[in-house]
PDB file of C-alpha atoms and ligand atoms in Angstrom:
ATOM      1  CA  UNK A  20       9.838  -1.430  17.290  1.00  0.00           C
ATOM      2  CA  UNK A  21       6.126  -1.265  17.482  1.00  0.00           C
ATOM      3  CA  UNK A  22       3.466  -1.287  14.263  1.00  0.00           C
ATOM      4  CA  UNK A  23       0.359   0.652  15.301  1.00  0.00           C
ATOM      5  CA  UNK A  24      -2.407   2.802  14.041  1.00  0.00           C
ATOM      6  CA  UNK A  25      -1.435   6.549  13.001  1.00  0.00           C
ATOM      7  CA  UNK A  26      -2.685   8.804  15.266  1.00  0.00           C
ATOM      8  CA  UNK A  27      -2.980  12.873  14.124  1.00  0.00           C
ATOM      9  CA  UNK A  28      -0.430  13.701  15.840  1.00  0.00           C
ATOM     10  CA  UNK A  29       1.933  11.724  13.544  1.00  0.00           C
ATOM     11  CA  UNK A  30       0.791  13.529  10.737  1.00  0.00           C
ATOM     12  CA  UNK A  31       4.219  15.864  10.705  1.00  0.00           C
ATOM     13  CA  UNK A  32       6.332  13.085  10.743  1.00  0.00           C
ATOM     14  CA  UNK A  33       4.471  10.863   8.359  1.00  0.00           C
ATOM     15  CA  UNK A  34       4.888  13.051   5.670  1.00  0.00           C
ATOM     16  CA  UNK A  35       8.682  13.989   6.588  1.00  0.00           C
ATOM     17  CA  UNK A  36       9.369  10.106   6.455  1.00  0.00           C
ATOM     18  CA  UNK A  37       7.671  10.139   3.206  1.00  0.00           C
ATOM     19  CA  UNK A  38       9.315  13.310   1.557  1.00  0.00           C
ATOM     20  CA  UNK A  39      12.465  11.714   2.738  1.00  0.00           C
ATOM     21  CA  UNK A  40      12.260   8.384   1.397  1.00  0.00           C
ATOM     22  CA  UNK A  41      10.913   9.373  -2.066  1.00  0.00           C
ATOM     23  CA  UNK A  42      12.423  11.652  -4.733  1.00  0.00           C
ATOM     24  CA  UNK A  43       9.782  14.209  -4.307  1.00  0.00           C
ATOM     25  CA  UNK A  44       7.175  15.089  -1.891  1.00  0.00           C
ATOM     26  CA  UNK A  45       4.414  14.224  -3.999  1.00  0.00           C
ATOM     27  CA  UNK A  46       4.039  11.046  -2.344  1.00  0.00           C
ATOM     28  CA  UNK A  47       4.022  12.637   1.148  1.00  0.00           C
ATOM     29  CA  UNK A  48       1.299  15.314  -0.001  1.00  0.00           C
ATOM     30  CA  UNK A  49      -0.727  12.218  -1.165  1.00  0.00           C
ATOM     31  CA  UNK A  50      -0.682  10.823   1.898  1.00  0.00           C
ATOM     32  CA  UNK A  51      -2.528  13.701   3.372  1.00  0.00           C
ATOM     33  CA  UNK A  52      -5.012  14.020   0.702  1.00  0.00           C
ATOM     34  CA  UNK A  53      -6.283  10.666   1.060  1.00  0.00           C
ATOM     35  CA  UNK A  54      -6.281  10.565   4.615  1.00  0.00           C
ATOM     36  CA  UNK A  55      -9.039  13.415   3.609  1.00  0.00           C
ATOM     37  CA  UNK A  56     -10.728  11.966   0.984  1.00  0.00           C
ATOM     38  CA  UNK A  57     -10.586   8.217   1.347  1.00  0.00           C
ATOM     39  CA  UNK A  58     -12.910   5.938   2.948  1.00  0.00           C
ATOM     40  CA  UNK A  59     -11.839   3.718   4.695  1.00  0.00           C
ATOM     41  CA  UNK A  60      -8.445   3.892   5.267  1.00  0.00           C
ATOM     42  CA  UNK A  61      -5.884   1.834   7.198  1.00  0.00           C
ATOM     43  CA  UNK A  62      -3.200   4.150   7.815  1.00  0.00           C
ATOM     44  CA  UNK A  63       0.004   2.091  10.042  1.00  0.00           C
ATOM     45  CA  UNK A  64       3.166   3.769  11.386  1.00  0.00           C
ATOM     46  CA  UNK A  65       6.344   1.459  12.833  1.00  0.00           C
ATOM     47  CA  UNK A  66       7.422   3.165  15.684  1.00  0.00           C
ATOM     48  CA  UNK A  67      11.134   2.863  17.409  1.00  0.00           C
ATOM     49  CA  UNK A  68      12.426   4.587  20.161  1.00  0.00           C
ATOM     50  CA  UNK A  69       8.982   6.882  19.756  1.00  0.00           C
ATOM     51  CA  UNK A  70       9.924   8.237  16.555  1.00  0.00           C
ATOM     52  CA  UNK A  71       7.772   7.040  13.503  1.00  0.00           C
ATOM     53  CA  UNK A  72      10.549   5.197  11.274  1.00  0.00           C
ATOM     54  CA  UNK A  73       7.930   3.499   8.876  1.00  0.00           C
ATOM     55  CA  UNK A  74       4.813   4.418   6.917  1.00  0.00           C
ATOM     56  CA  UNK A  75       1.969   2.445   5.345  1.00  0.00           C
ATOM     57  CA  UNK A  76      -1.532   3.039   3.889  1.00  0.00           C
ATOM     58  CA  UNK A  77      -4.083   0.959   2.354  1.00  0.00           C
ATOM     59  CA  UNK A  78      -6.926   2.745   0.271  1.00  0.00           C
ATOM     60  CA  UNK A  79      -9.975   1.278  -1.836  1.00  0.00           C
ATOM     61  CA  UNK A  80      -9.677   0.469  -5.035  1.00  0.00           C
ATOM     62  CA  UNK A  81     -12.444  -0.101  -7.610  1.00  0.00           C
ATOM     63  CA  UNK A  82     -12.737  -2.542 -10.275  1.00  0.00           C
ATOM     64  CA  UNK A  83     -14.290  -1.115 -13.860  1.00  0.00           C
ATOM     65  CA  UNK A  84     -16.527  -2.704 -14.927  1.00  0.00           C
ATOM     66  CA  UNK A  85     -18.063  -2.546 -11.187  1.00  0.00           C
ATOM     67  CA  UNK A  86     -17.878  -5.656  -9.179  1.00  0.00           C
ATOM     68  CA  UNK A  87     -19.075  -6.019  -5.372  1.00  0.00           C
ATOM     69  CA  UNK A  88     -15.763  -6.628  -3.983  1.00  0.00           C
ATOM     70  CA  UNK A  89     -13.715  -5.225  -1.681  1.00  0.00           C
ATOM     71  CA  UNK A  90     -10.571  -4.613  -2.547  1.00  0.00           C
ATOM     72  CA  UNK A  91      -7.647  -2.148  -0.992  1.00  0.00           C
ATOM     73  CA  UNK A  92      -4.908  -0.788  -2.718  1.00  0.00           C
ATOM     74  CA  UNK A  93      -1.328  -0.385  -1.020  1.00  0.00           C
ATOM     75  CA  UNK A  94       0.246   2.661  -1.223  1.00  0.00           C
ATOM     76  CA  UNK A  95       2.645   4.417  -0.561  1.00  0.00           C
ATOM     77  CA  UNK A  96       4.740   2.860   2.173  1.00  0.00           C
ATOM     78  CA  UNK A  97       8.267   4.012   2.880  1.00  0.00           C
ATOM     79  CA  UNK A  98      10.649   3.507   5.891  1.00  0.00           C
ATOM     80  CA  UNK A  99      13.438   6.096   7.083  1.00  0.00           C
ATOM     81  CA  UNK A 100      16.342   5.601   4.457  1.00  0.00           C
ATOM     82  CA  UNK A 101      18.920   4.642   6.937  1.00  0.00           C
ATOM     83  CA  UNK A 102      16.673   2.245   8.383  1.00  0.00           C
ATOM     84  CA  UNK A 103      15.627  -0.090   5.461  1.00  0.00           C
ATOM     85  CA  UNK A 104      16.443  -3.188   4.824  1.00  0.00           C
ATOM     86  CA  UNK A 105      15.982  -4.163   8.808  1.00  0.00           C
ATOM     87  CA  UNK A 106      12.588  -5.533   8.388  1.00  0.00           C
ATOM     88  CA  UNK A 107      10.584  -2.803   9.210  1.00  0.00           C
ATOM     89  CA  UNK A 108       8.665  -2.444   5.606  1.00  0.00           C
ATOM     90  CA  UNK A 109       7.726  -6.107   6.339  1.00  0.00           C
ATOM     91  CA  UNK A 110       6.694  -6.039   9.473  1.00  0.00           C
ATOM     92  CA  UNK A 111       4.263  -3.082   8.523  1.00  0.00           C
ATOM     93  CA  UNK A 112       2.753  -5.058   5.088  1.00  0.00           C
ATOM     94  CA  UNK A 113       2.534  -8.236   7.487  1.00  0.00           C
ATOM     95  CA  UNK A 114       0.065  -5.705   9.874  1.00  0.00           C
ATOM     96  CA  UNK A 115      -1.921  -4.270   6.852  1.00  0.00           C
ATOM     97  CA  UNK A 116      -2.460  -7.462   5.555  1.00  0.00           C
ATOM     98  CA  UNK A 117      -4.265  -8.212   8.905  1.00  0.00           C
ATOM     99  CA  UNK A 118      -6.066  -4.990   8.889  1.00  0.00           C
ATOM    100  CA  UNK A 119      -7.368  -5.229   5.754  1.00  0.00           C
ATOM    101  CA  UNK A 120      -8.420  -8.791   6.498  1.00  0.00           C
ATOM    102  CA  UNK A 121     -10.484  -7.115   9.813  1.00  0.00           C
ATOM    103  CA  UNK A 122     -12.296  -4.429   7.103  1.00  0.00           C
ATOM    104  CA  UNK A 123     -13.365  -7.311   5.312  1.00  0.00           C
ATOM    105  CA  UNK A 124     -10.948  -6.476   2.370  1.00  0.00           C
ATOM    106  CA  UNK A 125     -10.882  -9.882   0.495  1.00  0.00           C
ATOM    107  CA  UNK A 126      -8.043  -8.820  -2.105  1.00  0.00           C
ATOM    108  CA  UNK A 127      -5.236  -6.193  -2.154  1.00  0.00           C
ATOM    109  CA  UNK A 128      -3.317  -4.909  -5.082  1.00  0.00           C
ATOM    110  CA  UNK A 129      -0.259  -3.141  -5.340  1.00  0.00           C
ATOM    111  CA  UNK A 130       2.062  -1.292  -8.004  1.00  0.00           C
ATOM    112  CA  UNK A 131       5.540  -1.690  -6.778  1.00  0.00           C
ATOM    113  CA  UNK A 132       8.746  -3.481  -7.151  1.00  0.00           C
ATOM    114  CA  UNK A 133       8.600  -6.845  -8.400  1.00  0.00           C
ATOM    115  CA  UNK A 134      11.519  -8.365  -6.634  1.00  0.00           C
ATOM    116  CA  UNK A 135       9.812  -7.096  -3.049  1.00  0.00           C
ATOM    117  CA  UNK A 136       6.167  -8.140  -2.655  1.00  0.00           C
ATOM    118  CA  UNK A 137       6.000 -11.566  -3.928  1.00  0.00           C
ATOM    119  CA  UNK A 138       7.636 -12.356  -0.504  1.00  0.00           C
ATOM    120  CA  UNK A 139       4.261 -11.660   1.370  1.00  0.00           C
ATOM    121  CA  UNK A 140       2.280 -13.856  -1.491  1.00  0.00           C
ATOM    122  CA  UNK A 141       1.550 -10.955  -4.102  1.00  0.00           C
ATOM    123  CA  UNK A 142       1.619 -13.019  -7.675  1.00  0.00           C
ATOM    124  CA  UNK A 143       1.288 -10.488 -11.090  1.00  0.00           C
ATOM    125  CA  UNK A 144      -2.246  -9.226 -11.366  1.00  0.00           C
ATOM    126  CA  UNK A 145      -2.496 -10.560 -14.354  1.00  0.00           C
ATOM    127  CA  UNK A 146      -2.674 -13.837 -13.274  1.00  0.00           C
ATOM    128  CA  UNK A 147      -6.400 -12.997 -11.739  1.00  0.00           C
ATOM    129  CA  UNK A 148      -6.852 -10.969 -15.139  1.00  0.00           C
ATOM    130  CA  UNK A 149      -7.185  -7.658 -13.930  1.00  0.00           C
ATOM    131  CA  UNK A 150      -4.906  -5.139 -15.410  1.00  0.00           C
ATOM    132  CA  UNK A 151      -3.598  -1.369 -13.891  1.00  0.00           C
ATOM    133  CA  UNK A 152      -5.227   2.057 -15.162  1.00  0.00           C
ATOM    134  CA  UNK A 153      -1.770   2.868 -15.162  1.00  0.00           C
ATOM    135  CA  UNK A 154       0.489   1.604 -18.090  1.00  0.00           C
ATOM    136  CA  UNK A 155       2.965  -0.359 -15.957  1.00  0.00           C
ATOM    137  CA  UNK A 156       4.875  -3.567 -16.967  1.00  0.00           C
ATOM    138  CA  UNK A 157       3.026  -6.441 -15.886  1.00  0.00           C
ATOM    139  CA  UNK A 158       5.308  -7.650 -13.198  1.00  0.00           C
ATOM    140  CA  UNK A 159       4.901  -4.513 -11.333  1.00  0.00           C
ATOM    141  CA  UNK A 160       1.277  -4.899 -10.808  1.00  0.00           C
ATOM    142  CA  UNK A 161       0.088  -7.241  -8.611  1.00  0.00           C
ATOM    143  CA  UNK A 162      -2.294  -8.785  -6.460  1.00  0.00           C
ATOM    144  CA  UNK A 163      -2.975 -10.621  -3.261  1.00  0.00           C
ATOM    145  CA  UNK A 164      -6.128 -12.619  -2.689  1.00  0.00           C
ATOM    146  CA  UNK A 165      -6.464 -12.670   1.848  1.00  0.00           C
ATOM    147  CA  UNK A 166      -9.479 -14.679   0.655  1.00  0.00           C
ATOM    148  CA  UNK A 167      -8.793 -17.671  -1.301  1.00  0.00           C
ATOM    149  CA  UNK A 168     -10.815 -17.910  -4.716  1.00  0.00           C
ATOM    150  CA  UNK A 169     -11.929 -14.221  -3.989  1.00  0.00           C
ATOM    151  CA  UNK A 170     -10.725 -12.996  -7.562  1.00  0.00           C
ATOM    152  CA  UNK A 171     -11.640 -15.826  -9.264  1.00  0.00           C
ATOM    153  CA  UNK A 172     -14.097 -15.388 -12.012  1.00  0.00           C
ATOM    154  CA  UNK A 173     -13.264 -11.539 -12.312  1.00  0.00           C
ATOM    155  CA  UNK A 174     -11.183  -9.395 -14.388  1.00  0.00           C
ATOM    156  CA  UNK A 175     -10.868  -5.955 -15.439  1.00  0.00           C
ATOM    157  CA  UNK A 176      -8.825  -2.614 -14.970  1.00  0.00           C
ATOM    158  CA  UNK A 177      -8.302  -1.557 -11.484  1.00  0.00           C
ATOM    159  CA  UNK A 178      -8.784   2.293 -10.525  1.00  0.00           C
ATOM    160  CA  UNK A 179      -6.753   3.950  -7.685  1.00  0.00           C
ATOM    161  CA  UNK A 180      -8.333   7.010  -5.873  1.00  0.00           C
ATOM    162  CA  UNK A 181      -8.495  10.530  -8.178  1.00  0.00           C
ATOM    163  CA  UNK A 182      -5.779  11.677  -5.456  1.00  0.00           C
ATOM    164  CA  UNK A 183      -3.323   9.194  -7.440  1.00  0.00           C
ATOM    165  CA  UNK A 184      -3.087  11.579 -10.580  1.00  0.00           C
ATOM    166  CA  UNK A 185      -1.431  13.949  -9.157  1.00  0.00           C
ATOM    167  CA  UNK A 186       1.374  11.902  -8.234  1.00  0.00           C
TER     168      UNK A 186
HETATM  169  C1  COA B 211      10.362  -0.359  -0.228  1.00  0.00           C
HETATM  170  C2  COA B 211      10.619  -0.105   1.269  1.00  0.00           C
HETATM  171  C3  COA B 211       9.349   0.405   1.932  1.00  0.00           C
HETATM  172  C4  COA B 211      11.020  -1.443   1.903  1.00  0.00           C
HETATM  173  O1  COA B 211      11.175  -1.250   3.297  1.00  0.00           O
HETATM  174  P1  COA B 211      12.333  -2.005   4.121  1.00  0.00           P
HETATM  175  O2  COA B 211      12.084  -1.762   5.552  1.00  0.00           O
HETATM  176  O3  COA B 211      13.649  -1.629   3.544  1.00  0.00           O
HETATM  177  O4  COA B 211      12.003  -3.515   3.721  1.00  0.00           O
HETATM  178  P2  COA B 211      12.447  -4.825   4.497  1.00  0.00           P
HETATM  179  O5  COA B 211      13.621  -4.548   5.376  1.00  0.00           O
HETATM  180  O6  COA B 211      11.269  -5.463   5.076  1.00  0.00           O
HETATM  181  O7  COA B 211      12.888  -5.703   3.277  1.00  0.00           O
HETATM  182  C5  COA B 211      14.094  -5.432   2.663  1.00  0.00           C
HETATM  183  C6  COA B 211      14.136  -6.186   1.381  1.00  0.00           C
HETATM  184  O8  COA B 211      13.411  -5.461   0.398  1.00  0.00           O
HETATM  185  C7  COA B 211      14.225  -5.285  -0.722  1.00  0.00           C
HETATM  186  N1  COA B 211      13.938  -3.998  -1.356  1.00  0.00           N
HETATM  187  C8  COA B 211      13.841  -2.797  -0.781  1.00  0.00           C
HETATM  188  N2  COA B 211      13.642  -1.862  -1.743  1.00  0.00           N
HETATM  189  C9  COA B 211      13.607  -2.517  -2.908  1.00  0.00           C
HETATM  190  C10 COA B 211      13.457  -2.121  -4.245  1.00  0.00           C
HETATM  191  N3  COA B 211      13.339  -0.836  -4.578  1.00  0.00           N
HETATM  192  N4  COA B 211      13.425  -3.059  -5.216  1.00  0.00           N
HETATM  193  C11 COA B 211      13.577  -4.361  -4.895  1.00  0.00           C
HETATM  194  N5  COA B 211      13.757  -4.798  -3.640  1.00  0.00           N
HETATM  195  C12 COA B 211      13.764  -3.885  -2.670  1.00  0.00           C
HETATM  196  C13 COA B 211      15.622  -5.273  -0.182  1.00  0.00           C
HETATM  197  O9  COA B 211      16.542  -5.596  -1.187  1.00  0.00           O
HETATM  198  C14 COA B 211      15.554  -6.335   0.892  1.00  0.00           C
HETATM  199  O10 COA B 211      15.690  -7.597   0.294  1.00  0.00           O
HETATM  200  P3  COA B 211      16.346  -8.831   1.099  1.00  0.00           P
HETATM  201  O11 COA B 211      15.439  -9.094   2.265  1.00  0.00           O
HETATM  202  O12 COA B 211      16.328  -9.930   0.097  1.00  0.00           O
HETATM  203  O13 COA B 211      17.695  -8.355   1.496  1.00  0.00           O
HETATM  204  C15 COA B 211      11.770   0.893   1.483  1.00  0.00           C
HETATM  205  O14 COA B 211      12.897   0.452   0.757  1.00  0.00           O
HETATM  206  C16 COA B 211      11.457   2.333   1.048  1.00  0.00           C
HETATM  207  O15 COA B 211      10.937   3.132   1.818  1.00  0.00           O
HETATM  208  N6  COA B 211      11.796   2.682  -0.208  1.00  0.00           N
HETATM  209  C17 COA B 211      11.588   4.044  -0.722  1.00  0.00           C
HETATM  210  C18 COA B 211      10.133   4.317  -0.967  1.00  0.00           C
HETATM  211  C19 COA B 211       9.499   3.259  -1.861  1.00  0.00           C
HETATM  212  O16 COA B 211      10.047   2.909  -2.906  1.00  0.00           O
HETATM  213  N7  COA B 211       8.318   2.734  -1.441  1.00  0.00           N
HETATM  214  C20 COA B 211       7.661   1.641  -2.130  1.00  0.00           C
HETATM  215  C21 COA B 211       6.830   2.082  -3.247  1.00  0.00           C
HETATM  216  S1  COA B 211       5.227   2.635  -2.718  1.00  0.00           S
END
């Protein structure tokens, strides 16, 4: 298995892996609109056997009140159903952690299950005091610094693309 950049022509199978992994296809649909509309974006497939098997994106987030920081937000990411639980969702967050580290990203966030991403060093984003736009519980919301001390002395409500709402 191989972690590499998404080229266009994975596009097809990036959103079938995504409209198969989630409930409904919004997710995969949201995956093509902010591969439009985003900027940047670190977009990652896992790749075995030359089929894509694993999806994950990273897109900016922005911090209200406004700060000068850079900070990415991960999502979605999904892996083929019959492959999970083999390693392949970590080995792609383990890659967009360094590719977010290369855009000069110095903190990532992440709404997701709270029993997954600790793992890779997410802690609740409440911790650094900054809260979702979203009502989620808190344990759901969380936050990675890649630079140490590089949410310290902020807080606020984090803001995911406009593309989110539709999800
Ligand atoms: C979440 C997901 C990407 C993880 O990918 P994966 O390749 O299965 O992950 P890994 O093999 O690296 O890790 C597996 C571990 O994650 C845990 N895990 C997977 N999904 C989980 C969930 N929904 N809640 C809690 N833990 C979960 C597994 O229990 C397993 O734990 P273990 O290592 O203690 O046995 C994958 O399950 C998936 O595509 N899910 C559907 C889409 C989704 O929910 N995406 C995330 C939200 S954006």
């Amino acid at each position: 298995m191989i972690i590499r950049q998404e080229h266009p022509a994975d596009y097809d199978a990036v959103y079938a892996l995504n409209a198969e992994a989630f409930p409904s296809p919004a997710e995969a649909g949201l995956v093509d609109a902010l591969r439009k509309q985003a900027n940047p974006f670190i977009s990652l497939v896992a790749e075995r056997d030359s089929r894509v098997v694993g999806h994950i994106l990273f897109t900016p987030v922005e911090l209200i009140p406004p700060a000068e920081l850079n900070i990415m937000g991960l999502a979605p990411m999904a892996v083929l159903p019959e492959l999970q639980k083999s390693g392949i969702g970590s080995a792609l967050i383990r890659a967009g952690l360094t590719a977010c580290r290369e855009l000069s990203a110095g903190a990532i966030v992440v709404l997701g299950h709270a029993d997954y991403y600790p793992r890779f060093g997410f802690r609740p984003a409440s911790e650094f005091e900054l809260r979702c736009q979203y009502e989620v519980p808190d344990e759901n919301f969380m936050a990675l610094e890649l630079s140490s001390g590089y949410l310290a002395n902020v807080s606020g409500e984090i803001h995911y693309h406009p593309a989110f709402a539709a999800v």
